[in-house]
CSV table of C-alpha atoms in Angstrom, one decimal:
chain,number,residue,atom,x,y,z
D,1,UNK,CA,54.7,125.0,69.3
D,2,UNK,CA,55.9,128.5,67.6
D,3,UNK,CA,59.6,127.4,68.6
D,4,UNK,CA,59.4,123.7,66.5
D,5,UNK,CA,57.7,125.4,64.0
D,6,UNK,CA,60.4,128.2,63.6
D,7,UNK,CA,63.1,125.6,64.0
D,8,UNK,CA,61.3,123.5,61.8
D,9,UNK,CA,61.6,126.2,59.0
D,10,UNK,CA,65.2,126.8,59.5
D,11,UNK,CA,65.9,123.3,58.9
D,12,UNK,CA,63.9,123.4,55.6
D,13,UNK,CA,65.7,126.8,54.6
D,14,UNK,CA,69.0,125.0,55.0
D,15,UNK,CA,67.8,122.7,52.0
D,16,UNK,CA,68.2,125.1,49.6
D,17,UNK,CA,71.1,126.2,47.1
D,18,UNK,CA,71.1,128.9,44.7
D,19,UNK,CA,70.3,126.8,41.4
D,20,UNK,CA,71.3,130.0,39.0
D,21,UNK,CA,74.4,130.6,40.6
D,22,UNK,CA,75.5,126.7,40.1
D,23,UNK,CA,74.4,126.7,36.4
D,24,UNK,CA,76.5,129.7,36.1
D,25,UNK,CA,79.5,128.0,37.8
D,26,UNK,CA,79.2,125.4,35.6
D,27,UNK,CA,78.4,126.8,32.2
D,28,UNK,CA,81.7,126.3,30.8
D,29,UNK,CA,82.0,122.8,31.7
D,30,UNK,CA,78.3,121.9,30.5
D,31,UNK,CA,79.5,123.5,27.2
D,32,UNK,CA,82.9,121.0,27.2
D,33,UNK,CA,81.0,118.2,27.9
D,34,UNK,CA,78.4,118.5,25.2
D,35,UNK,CA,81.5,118.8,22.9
D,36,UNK,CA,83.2,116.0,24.4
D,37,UNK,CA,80.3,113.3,24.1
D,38,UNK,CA,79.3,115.0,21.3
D,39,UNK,CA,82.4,114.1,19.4
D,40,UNK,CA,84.1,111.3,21.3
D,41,UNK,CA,87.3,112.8,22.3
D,42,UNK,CA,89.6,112.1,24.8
D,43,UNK,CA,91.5,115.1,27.1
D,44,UNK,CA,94.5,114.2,25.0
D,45,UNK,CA,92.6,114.9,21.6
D,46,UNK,CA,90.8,117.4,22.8
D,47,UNK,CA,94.2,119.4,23.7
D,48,UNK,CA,94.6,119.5,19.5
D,49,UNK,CA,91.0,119.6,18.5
D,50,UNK,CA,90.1,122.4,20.9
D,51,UNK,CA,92.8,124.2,23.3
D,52,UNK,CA,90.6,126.6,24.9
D,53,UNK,CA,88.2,124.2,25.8
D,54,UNK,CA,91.4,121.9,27.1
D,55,UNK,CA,92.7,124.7,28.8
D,56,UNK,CA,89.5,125.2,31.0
D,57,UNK,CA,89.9,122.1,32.3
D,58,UNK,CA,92.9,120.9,34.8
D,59,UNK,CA,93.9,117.2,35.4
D,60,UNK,CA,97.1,116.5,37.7
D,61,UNK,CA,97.2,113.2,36.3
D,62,UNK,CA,94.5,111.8,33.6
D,63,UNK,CA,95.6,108.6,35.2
D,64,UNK,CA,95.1,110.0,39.1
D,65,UNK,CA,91.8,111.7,38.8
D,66,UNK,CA,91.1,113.6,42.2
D,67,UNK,CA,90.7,117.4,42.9
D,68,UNK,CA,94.5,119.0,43.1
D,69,UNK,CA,93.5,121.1,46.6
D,70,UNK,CA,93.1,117.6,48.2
D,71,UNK,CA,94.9,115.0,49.8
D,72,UNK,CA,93.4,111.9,49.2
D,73,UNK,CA,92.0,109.8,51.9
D,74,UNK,CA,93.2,106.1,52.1
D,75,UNK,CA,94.9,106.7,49.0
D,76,UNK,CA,91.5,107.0,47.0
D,77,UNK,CA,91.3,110.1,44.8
D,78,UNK,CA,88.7,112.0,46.5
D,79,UNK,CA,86.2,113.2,43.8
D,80,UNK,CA,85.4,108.8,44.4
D,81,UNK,CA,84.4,109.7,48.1
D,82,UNK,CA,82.0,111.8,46.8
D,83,UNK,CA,78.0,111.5,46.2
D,84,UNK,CA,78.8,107.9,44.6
D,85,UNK,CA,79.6,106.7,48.3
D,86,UNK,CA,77.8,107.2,51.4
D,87,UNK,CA,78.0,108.4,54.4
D,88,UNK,CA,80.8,106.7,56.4
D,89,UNK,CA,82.6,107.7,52.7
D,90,UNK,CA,82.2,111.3,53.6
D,91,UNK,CA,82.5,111.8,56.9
D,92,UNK,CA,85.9,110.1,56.3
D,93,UNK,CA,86.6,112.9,53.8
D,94,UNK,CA,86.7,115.1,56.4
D,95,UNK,CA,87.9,113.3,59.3
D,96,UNK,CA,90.9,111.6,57.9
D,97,UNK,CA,92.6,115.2,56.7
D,98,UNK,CA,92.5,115.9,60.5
D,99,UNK,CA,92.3,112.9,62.7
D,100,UNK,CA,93.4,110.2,61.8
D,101,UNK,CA,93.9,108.1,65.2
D,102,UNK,CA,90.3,108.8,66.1
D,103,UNK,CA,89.1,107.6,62.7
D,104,UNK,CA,91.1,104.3,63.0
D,105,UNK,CA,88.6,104.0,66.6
D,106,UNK,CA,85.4,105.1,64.9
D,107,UNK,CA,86.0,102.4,62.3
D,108,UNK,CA,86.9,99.6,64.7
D,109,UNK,CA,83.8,100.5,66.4
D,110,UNK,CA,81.4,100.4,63.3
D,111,UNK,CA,83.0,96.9,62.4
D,112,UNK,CA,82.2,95.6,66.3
D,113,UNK,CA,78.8,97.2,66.2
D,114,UNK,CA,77.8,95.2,62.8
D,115,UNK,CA,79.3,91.9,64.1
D,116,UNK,CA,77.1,92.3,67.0
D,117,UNK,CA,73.9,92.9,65.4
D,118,UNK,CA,74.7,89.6,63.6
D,119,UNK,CA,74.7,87.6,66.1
D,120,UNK,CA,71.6,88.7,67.8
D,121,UNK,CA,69.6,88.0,64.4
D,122,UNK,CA,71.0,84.4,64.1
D,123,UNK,CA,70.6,83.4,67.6
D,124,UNK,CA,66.9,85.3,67.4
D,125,UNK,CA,66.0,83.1,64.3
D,126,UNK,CA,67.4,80.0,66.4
D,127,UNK,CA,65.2,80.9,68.6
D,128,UNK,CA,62.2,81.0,66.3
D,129,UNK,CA,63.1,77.9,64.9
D,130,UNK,CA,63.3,76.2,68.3
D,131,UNK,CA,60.0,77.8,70.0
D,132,UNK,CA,58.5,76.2,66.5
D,133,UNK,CA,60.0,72.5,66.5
D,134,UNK,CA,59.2,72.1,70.6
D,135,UNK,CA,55.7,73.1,69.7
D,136,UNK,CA,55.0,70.7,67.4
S,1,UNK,CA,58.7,68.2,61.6
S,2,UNK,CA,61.7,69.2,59.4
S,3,UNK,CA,59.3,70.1,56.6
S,4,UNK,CA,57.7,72.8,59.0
S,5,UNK,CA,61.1,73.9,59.6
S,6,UNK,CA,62.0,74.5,56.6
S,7,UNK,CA,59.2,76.4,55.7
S,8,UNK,CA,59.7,78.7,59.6
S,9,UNK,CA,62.8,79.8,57.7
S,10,UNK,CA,60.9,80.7,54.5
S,11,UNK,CA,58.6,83.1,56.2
S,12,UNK,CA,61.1,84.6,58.4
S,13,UNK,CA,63.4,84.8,55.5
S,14,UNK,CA,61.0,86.0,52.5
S,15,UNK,CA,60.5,89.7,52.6
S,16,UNK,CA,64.4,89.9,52.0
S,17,UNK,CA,64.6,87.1,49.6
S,18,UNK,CA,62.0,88.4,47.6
S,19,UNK,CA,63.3,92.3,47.6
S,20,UNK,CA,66.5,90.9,47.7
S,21,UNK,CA,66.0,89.3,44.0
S,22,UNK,CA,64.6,92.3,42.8
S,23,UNK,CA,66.9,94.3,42.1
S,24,UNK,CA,70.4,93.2,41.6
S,25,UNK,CA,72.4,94.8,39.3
S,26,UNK,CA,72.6,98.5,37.8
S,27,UNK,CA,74.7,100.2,35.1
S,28,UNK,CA,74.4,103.6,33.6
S,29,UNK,CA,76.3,106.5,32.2
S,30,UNK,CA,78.0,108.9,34.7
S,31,UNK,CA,79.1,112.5,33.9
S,32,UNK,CA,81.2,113.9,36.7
S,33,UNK,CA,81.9,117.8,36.9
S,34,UNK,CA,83.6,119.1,40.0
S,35,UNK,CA,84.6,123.0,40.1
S,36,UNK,CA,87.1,124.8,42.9
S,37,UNK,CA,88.3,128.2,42.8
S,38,UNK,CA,89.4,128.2,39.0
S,39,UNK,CA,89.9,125.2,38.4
S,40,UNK,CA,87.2,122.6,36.6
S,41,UNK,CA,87.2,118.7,36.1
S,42,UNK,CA,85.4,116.5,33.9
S,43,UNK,CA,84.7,112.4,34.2
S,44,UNK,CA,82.7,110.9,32.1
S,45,UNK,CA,82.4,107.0,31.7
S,46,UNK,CA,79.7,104.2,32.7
S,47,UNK,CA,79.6,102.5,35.8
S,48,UNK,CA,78.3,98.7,36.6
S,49,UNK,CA,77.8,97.2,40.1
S,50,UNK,CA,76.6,93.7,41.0
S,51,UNK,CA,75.7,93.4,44.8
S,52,UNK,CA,75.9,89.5,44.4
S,53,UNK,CA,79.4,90.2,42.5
S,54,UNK,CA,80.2,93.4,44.8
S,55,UNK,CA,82.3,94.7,41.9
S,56,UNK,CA,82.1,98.2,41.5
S,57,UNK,CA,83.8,99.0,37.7
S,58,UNK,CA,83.9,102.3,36.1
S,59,UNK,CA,84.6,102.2,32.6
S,60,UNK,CA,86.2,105.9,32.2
S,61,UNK,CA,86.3,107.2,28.7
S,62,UNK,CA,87.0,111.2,29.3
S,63,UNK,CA,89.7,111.9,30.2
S,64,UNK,CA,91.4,109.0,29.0
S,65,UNK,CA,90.3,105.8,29.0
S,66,UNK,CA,90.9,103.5,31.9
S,67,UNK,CA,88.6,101.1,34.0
S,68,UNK,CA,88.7,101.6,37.9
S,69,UNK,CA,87.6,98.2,40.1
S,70,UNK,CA,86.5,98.5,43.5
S,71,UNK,CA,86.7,95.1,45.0
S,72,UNK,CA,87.0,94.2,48.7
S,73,UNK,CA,89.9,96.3,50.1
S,74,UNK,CA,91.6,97.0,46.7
S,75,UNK,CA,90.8,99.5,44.0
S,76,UNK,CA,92.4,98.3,41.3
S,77,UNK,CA,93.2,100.9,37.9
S,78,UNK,CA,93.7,99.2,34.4
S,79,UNK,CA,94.6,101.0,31.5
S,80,UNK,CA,94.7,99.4,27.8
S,81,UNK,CA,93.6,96.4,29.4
S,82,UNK,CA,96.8,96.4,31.6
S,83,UNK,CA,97.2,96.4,35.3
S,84,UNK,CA,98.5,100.2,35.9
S,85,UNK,CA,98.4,100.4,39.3
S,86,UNK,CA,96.7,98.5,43.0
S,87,UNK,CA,95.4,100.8,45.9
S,88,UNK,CA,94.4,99.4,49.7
S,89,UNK,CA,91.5,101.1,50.2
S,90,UNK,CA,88.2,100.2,53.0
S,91,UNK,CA,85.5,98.1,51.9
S,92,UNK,CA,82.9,100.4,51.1
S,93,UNK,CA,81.1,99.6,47.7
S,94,UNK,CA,78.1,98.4,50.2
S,95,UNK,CA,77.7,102.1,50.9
S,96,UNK,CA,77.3,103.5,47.5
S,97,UNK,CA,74.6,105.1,46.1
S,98,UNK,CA,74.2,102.1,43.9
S,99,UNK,CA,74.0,99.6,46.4
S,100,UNK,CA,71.9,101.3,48.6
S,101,UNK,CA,68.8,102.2,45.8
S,102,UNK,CA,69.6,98.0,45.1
S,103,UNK,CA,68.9,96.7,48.6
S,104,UNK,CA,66.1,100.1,49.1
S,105,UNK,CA,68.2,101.7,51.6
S,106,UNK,CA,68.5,105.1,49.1
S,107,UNK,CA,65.5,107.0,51.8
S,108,UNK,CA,67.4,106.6,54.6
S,109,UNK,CA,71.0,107.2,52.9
S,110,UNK,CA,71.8,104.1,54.8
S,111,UNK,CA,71.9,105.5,58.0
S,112,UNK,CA,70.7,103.0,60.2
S,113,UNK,CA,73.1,100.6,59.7
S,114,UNK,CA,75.6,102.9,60.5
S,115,UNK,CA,76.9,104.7,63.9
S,116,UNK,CA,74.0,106.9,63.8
S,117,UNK,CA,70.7,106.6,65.5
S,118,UNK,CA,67.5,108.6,64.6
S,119,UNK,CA,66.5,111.6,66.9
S,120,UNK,CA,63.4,112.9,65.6
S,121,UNK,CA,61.6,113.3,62.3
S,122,UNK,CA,59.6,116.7,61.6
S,123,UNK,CA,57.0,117.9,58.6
S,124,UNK,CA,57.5,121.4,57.2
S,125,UNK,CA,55.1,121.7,54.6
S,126,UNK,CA,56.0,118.6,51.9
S,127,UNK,CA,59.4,118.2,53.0
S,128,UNK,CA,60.1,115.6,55.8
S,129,UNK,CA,63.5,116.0,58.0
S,130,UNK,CA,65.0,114.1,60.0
S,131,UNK,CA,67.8,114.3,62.1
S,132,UNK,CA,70.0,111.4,62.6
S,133,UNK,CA,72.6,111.9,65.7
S,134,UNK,CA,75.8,109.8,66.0
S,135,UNK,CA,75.9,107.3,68.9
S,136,UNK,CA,77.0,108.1,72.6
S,137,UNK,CA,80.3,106.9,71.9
S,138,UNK,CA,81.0,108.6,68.6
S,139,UNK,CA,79.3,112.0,69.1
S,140,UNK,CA,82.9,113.3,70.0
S,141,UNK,CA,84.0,112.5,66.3
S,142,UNK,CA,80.9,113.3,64.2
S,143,UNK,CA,78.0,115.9,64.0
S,144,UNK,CA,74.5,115.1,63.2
S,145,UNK,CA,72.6,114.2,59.8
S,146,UNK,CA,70.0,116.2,58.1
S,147,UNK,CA,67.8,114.2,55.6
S,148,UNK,CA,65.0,115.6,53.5
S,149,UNK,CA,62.4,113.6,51.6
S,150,UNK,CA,59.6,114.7,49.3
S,151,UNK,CA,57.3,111.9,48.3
S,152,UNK,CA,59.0,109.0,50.1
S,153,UNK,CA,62.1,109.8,48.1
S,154,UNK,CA,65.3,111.3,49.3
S,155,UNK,CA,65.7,114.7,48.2
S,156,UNK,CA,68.7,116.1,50.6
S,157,UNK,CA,71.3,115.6,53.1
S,158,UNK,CA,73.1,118.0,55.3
S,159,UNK,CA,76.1,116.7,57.1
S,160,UNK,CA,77.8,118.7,60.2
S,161,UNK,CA,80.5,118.5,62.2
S,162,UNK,CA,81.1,118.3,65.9
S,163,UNK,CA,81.1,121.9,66.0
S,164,UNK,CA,78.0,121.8,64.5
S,165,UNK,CA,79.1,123.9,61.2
S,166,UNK,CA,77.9,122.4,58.1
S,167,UNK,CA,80.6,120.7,56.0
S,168,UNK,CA,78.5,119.2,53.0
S,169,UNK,CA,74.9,119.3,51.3
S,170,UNK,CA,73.9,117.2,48.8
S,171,UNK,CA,70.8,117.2,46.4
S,172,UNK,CA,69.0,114.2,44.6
S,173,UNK,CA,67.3,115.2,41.4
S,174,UNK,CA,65.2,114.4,38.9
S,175,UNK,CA,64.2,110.6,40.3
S,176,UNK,CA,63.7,108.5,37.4
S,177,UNK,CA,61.5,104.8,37.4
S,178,UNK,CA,64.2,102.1,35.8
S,179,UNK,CA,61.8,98.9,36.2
S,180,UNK,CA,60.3,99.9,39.3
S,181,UNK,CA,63.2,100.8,41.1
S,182,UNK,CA,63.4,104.9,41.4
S,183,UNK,CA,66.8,106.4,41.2
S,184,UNK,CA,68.2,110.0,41.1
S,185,UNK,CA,69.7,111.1,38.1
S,186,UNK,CA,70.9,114.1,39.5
S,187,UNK,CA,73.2,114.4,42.6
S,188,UNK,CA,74.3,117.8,43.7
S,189,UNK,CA,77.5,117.8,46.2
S,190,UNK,CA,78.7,120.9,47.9
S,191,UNK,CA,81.6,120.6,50.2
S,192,UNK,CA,82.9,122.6,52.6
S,193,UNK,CA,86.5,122.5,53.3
S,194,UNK,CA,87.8,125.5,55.4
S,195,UNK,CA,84.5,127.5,54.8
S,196,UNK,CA,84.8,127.3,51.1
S,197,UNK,CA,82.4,125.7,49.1
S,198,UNK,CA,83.2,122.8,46.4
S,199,UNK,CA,81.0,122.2,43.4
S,200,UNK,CA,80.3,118.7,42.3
S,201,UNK,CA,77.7,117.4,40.2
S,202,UNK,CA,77.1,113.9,39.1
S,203,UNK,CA,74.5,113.2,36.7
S,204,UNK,CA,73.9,109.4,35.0
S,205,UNK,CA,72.0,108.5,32.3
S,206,UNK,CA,70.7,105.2,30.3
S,207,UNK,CA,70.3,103.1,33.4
S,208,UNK,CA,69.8,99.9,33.1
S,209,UNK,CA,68.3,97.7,36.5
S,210,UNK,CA,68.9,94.0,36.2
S,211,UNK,CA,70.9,93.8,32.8
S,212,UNK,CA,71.8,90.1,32.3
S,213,UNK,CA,73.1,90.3,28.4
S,214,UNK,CA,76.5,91.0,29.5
S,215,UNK,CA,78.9,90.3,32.4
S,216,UNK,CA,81.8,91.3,31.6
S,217,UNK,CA,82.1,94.5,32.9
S,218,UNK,CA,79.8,93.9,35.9
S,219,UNK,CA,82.8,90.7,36.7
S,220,UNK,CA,85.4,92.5,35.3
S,221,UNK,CA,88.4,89.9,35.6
S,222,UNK,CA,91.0,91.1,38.1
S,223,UNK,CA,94.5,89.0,39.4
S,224,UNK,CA,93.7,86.7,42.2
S,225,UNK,CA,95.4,88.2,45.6
């Protein structure tokens, strides 16, 4: 019981993340984009309107919009892979800028699993549907 | 005899037709802000998705405007109304956080229709966690899932690798009601590539649940393959 309950608490401490140091990080970006929707620029206008506040910021490509560090898996820039997708999303964030063959397997095996678990619910609601008409 | 048929089907089928109908469709404002070492990036646009449709569309109006499509295997990138450019991508806009607060998956992040299999689920004070493991034949390529919820509502999600290091955390903030279906506004990512962290925050706002006045951008038209 003392063990769970220690473990238990580790897990729970692994939820946490310093909230002052993150609105610190991002101080200078909360301030752009209040200026930004504030008065409806684009990157572009905002480079004449206000350079340091242009200068803060760094696009590769306005028209490629993904984080300059990272390669971007299947093509996709990867700031798209990130909390607006789900798991299978992230996971291949990671594994496809190290494995790719193994990836190409995992995802294979994900489409099998699913094509499985639709058969099984049609021929269980045949079965349903058959147990019903033989009892009437 | 058909009659009783039919209606077998109904009550088998109901639960999922009714939630089903429900909720459909959601749009909303997204601000993006993603921060590495010293250098910062901001996206801010609206974004529409139509599970019927299953067009993702984000309307991107910082840093320049241009409208993104996600659509079956392609994401397709317009700018000024023009084509700019076609990517092959996988067919994922079933797992987005959209989709899966549509079709009330959003407490489980989706998980169970996935390669992973619950382990066990424990109470430390509110929180609940559980911890999701990948099946026998995958746990050589993934680590296990942390997910938190406070409330019936998914608050956080730790994801590790097969080494069993974590390599991402995310946080879902400040739920808000949008006609009975309750969504984050807040989403916190941190990823870690190489042991250092990245910053990404996603926040959306004016959410709209079931928006039939317009459907343009939630069909936004794209060339036929």
């Amino acid at each position: 019981m003392v063990v769970a309950i220690s473990a238990t608490a580790n897990k729970a401490n692994l939820f946490i993340y310093d909230q002052e140091d993150l609105y610190k990080e991002f101080a200078t970006l909360n301030t752009i984009e209040n200026y930004v929707k504030n008065n409806d620029v684009t990157y572009t206008q905002l480079t004449t309107k206000n350079k340091e506040m242009a200068s803060a910021l760094n696009f590769k490509d306005v028209y490629n919009l993904s984080l300059a560090e990272a390669e971007p898996p299947l093509g996709i820039p990867s700031f798209w892979w990130g909390c607006l997708f789900g798991v299978i999303g992230i996971l291949l964030v990671y594994l496809l800028t190290e494995d790719k063959a193994e990836v190409n397997k995992a995802f294979k095996g994900c489409i099998v699993g699913s094509l499985i678990s639709l058969v099984l619910y049609i021929i269980y609601v045949a079965l349903i549907v058959g147990a019903t008409a033989s009892s009437v | 005899m058909k009659f009783k048929n039919i209606i077998c089907f109904l009550i088998i089928l109901l639960p999922k037709i009714v939630f089903g109908q429900q909720f459909f469709r959601i749009e909303g404002d997204f601000t993006i802000k993603e921060k590495t070492d010293n250098k910062a990036q901001l996206i801010i646009g609206r974004f529409y998705y139509d599970k019927n449709i299953d067009k993702l569309v984000y309307n991107i109006k910082f840093p320049e405007p241009q409208i993104y499509v996600f659509k079956d295997t392609q994401l397709l990138q317009f700018v000024a109304d023009t084509l700019y450019k076609v990517t092959s991508i996988a067919n994922i806009n079933k797992l987005t956080i959209f989709s899966l607060a549509l079709n009330n998956n959003i407490n489980n992040f989706g998980l169970e229709k996935t390669i992973y299999k619950l382990e066990n689920v424990e109470k430390e004070n509110d929180m609940i966690i559980s911890t999701w493991i990948p099946r026998k034949k995958f746990n050589n390529l993934f680590g296990k899932i942390l997910l938190s919820t406070k409330n019936n509502k998914l608050t956080g999600v730790i994801f590790f690798n097969k080494e069993d290091k974590i390599i991402m955390k995310q946080f879902f903030e400040d739920y808000q009601n949008f006609k009975g279906l309750d969504f984050p506004t807040k989403i916190i990512k941190i990823l870690y590539v190489n042991e250092k962290p990245y910053y990404h925050i996603t926040t959306f706002e004016k959410i709209k649940v079931n928006n039939t006045s317009s459907n343009f951008y939630y069909d936004y038209p794209i060339p036929i393959k």
